[in-house]
Every structure is written in C-alpha cells, then in structure tokens.
PDB file of C-alpha atoms in Angstrom:
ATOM      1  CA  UNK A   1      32.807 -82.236  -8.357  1.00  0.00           C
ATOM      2  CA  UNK A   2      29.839 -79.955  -7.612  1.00  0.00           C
ATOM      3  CA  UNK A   3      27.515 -78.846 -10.293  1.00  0.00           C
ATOM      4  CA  UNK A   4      27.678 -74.944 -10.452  1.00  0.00           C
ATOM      5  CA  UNK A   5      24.341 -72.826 -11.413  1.00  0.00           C
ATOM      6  CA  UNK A   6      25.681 -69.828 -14.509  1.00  0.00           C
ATOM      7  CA  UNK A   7      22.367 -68.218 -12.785  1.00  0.00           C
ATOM      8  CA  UNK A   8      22.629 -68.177  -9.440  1.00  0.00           C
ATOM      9  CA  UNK A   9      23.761 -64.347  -9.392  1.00  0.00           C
ATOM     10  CA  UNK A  10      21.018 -63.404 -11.337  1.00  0.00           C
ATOM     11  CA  UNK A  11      18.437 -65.708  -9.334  1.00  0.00           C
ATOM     12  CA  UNK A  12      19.987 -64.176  -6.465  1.00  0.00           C
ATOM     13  CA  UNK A  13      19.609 -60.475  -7.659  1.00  0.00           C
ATOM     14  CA  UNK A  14      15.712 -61.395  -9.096  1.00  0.00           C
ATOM     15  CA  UNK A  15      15.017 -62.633  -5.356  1.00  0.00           C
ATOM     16  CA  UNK A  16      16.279 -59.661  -3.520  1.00  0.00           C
ATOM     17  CA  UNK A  17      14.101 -57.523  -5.458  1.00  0.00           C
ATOM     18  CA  UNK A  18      11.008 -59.543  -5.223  1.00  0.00           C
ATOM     19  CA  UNK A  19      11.328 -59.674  -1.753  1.00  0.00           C
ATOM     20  CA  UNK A  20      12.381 -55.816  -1.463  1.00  0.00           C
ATOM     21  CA  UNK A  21       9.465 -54.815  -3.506  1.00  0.00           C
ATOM     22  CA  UNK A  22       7.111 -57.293  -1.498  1.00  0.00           C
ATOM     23  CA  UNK A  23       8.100 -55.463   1.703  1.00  0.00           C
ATOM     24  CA  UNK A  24       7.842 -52.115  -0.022  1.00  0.00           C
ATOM     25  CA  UNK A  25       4.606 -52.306  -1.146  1.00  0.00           C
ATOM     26  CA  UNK A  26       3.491 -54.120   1.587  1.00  0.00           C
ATOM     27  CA  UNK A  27       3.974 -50.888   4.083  1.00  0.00           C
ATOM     28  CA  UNK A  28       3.462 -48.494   1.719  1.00  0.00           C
ATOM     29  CA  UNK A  29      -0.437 -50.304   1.472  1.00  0.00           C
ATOM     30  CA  UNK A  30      -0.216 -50.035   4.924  1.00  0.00           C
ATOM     31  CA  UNK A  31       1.214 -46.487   5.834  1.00  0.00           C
ATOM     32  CA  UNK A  32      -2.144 -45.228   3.108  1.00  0.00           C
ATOM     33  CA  UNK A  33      -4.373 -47.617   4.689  1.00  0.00           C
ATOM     34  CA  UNK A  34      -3.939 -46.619   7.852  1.00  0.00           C
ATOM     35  CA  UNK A  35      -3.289 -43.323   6.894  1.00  0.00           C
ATOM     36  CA  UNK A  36       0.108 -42.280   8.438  1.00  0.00           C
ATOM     37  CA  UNK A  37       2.736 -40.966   6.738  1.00  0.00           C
ATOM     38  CA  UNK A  38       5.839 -42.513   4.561  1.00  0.00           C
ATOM     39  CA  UNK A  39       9.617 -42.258   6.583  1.00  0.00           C
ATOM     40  CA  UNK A  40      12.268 -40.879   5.301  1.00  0.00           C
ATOM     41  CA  UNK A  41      14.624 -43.931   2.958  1.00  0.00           C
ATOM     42  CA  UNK A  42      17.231 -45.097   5.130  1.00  0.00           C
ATOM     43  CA  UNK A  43      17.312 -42.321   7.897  1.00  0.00           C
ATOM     44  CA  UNK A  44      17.326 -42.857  11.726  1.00  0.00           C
ATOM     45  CA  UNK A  45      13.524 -41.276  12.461  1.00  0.00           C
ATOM     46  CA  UNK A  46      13.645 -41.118  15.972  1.00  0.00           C
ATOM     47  CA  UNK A  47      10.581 -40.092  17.681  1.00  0.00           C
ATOM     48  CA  UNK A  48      12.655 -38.233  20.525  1.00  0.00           C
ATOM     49  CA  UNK A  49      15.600 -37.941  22.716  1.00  0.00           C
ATOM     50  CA  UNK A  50      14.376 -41.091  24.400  1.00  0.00           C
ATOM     51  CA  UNK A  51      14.118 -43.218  21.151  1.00  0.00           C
ATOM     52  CA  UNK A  52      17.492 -42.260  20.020  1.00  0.00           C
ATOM     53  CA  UNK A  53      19.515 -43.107  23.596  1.00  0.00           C
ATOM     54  CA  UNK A  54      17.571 -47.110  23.452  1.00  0.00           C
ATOM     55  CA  UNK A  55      17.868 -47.213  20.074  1.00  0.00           C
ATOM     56  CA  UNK A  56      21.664 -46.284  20.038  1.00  0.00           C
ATOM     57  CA  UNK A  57      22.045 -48.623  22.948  1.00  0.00           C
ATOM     58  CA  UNK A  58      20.222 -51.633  21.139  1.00  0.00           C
ATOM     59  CA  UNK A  59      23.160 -51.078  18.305  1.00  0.00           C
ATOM     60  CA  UNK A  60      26.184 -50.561  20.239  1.00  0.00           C
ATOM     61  CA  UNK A  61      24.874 -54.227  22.494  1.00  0.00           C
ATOM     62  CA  UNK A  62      24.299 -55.508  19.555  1.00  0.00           C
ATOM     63  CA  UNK A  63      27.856 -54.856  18.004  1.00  0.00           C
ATOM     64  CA  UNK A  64      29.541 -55.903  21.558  1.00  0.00           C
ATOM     65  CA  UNK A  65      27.607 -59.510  21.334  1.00  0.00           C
ATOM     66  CA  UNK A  66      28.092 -59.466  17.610  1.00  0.00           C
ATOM     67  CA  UNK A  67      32.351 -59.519  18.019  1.00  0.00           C
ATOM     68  CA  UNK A  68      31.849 -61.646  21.645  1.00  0.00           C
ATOM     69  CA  UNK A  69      29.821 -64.142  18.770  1.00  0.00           C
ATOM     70  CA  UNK A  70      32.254 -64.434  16.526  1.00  0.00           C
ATOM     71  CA  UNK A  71      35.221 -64.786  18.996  1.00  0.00           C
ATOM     72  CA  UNK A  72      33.715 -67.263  21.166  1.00  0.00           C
ATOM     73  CA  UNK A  73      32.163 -69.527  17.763  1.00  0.00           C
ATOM     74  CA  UNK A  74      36.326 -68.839  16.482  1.00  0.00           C
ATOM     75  CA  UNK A  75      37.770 -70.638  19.577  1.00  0.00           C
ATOM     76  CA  UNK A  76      35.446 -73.678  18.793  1.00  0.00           C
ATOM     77  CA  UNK A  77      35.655 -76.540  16.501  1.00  0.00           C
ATOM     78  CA  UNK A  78      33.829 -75.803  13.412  1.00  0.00           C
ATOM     79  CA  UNK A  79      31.205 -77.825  13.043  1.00  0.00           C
ATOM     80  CA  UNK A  80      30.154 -77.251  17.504  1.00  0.00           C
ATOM     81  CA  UNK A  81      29.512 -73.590  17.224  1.00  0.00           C
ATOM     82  CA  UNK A  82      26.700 -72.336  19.383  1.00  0.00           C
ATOM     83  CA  UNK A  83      24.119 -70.875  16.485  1.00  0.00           C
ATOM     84  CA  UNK A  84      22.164 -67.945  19.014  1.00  0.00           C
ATOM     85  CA  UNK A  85      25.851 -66.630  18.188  1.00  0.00           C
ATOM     86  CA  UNK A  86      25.868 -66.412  14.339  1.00  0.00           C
ATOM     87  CA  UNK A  87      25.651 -63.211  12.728  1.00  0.00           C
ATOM     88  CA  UNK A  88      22.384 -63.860  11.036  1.00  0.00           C
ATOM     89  CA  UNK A  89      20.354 -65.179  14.269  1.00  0.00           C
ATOM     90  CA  UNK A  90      21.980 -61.907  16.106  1.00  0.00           C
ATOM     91  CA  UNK A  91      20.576 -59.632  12.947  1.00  0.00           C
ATOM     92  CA  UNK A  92      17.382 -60.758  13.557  1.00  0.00           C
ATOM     93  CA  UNK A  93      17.241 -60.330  16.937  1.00  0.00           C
ATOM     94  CA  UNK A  94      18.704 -56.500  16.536  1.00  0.00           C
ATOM     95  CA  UNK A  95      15.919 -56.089  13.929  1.00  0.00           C
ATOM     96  CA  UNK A  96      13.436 -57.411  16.479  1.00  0.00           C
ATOM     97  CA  UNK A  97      14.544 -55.385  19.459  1.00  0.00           C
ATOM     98  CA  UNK A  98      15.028 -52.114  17.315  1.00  0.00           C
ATOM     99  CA  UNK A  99      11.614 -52.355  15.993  1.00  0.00           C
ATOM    100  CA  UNK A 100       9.991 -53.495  19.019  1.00  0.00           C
ATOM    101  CA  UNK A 101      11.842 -50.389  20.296  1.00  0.00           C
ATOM    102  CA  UNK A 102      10.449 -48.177  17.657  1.00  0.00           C
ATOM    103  CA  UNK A 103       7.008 -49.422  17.821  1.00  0.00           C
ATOM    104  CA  UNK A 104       6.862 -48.791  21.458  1.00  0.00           C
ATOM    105  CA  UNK A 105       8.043 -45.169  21.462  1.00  0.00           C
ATOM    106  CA  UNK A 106       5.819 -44.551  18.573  1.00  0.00           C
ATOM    107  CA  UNK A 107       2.673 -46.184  20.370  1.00  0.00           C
ATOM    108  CA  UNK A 108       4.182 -44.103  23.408  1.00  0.00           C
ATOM    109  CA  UNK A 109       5.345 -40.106  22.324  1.00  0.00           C
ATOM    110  CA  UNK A 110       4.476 -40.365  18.272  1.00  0.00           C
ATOM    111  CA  UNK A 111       1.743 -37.676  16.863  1.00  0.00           C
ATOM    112  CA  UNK A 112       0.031 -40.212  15.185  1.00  0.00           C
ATOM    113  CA  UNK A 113      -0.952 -43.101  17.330  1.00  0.00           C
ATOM    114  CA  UNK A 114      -1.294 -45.549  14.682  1.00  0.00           C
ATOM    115  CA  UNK A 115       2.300 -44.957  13.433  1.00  0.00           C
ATOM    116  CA  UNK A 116       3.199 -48.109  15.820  1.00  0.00           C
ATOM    117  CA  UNK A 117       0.668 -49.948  14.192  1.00  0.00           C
ATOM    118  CA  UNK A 118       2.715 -49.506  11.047  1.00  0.00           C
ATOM    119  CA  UNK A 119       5.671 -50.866  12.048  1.00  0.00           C
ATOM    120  CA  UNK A 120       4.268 -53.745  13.651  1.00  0.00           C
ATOM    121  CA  UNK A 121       3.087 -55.129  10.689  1.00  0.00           C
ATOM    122  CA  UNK A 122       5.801 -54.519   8.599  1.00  0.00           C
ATOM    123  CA  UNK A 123       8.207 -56.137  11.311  1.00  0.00           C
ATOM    124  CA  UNK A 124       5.499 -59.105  11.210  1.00  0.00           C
ATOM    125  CA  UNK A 125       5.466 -59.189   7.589  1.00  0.00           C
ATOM    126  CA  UNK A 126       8.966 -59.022   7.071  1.00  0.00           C
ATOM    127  CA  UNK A 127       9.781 -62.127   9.489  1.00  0.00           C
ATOM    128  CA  UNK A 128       7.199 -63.668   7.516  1.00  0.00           C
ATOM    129  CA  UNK A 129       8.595 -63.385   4.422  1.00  0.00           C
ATOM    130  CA  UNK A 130      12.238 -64.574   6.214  1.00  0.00           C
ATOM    131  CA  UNK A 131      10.698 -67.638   7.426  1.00  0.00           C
ATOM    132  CA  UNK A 132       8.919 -68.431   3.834  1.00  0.00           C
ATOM    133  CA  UNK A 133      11.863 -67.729   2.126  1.00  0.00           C
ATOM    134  CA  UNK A 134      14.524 -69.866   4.369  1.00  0.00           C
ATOM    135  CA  UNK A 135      11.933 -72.532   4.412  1.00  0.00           C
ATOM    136  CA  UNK A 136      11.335 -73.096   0.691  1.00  0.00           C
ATOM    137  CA  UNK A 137      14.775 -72.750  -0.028  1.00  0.00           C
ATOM    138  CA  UNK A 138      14.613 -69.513  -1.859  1.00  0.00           C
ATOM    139  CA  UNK A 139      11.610 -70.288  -3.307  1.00  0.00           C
ATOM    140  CA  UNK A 140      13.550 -73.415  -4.646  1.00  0.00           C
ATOM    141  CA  UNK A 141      15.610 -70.906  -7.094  1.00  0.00           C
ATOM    142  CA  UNK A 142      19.209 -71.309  -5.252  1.00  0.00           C
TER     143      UNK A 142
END
C-alpha cells in the first residue's frame, strides 16, 4: 500500500507559518522602508469608489469562471481536464488581477504615491515564494 507520513499535518501547519511569516515580514520591511503605512488585517482597503466597483467586479468574474471551471473540467474525463480551469491556477490569477488592480488605483488616486510600490513587491514576493515552494516540493517536507 502507500507509506503514510504521522507528520504530515504538522509539516503542513510548520510550512504555512513559515511561509505566512516570510510574507509578513517581508511587507512589513517594506511598508517601514518605504515608509507607508500598515493596512488594516483582512479588510477590503479600497482607495475609492472606483477601486471598490473593479475590484468587486474582478471577484464576482472570478466566481462566474470559477463554477464555469469546475462544470466544464466535471463533464470531462478525469485525467483530460483543461488546467487554466482548476481552482488553484484561477486563484492565482484573481490574486494577480486584484492586486494589479490595487496597485494601479493606488499608483493612480492613493495619498501616498509609493503605497503601489508596496504592493507590487509583496505581490512579486509572494508569487515568488509560490513558485519556490511548488517547485521544491514543499521544501521537500510533504
């Protein structure tokens, strides 16, 4: 049969929170570097009117695509589903799009110019870290 890791939870758990910390620290470094100041822990933020119409318009497309994914990959054989339809390639386009979004009304209406700058980064660093950790494997602890 297949060999089951007793860790994997806790390797699982131990890698979230390196990689939440690395992105934590990472913009907070960034937001005193740069000088502009810390958002509010999971809150929308939006810059203006503006922001809040595109950015409610990137979710509710990405929801609509999201269910048009998954019943278009359910009507196909298994192993010939189309992958730009998965849930996880979709996140990371919404994450891509909203922060692209964000960046450019910052850059565009915010008080602080740099703000964009900010965000930037972090989306930069965070696909980074995405790509580093898919690519090793977890870091090889999975």
């Amino acid at each position: 049969m297949y060999a089951v890791d007793p860790l994997a939870g806790t390797k699982l758990i131990l890698l979230i929170a390196i990689v939440v910390a690395l992105m934590y620290f990472f913009e907070l470094g960034l937001r005193k570097w740069l000088k502009v100041e810390k958002k509010k822990f999971f809150s929308y933020n939006h810059i203006n009117d503006k922001h809040k119409k595109v950015d409610w318009t990137i979710r509710i497309g990405f929801l609509v695509t999201l269910l048009t994914g998954y019943v278009i990959n359910m009507k196909r054989y298994p192993m010939e589903f189309i992958w730009y339809l998965e849930p996880a390639v979709l996140l990371i386009v919404f994450i891509v799009l909203s922060e692209t979004a964000r960046a450019f009304m910052e850059w565009k209406y915010a008080e602080n110019r740099k703000a964009y700058l900010v965000t930037i980064f972090h989306l930069a660093f965070v696909l980074f870290l995405l790509f580093i950790v898919i690519k090793t494997d977890f870091f090889w602890m999975l």
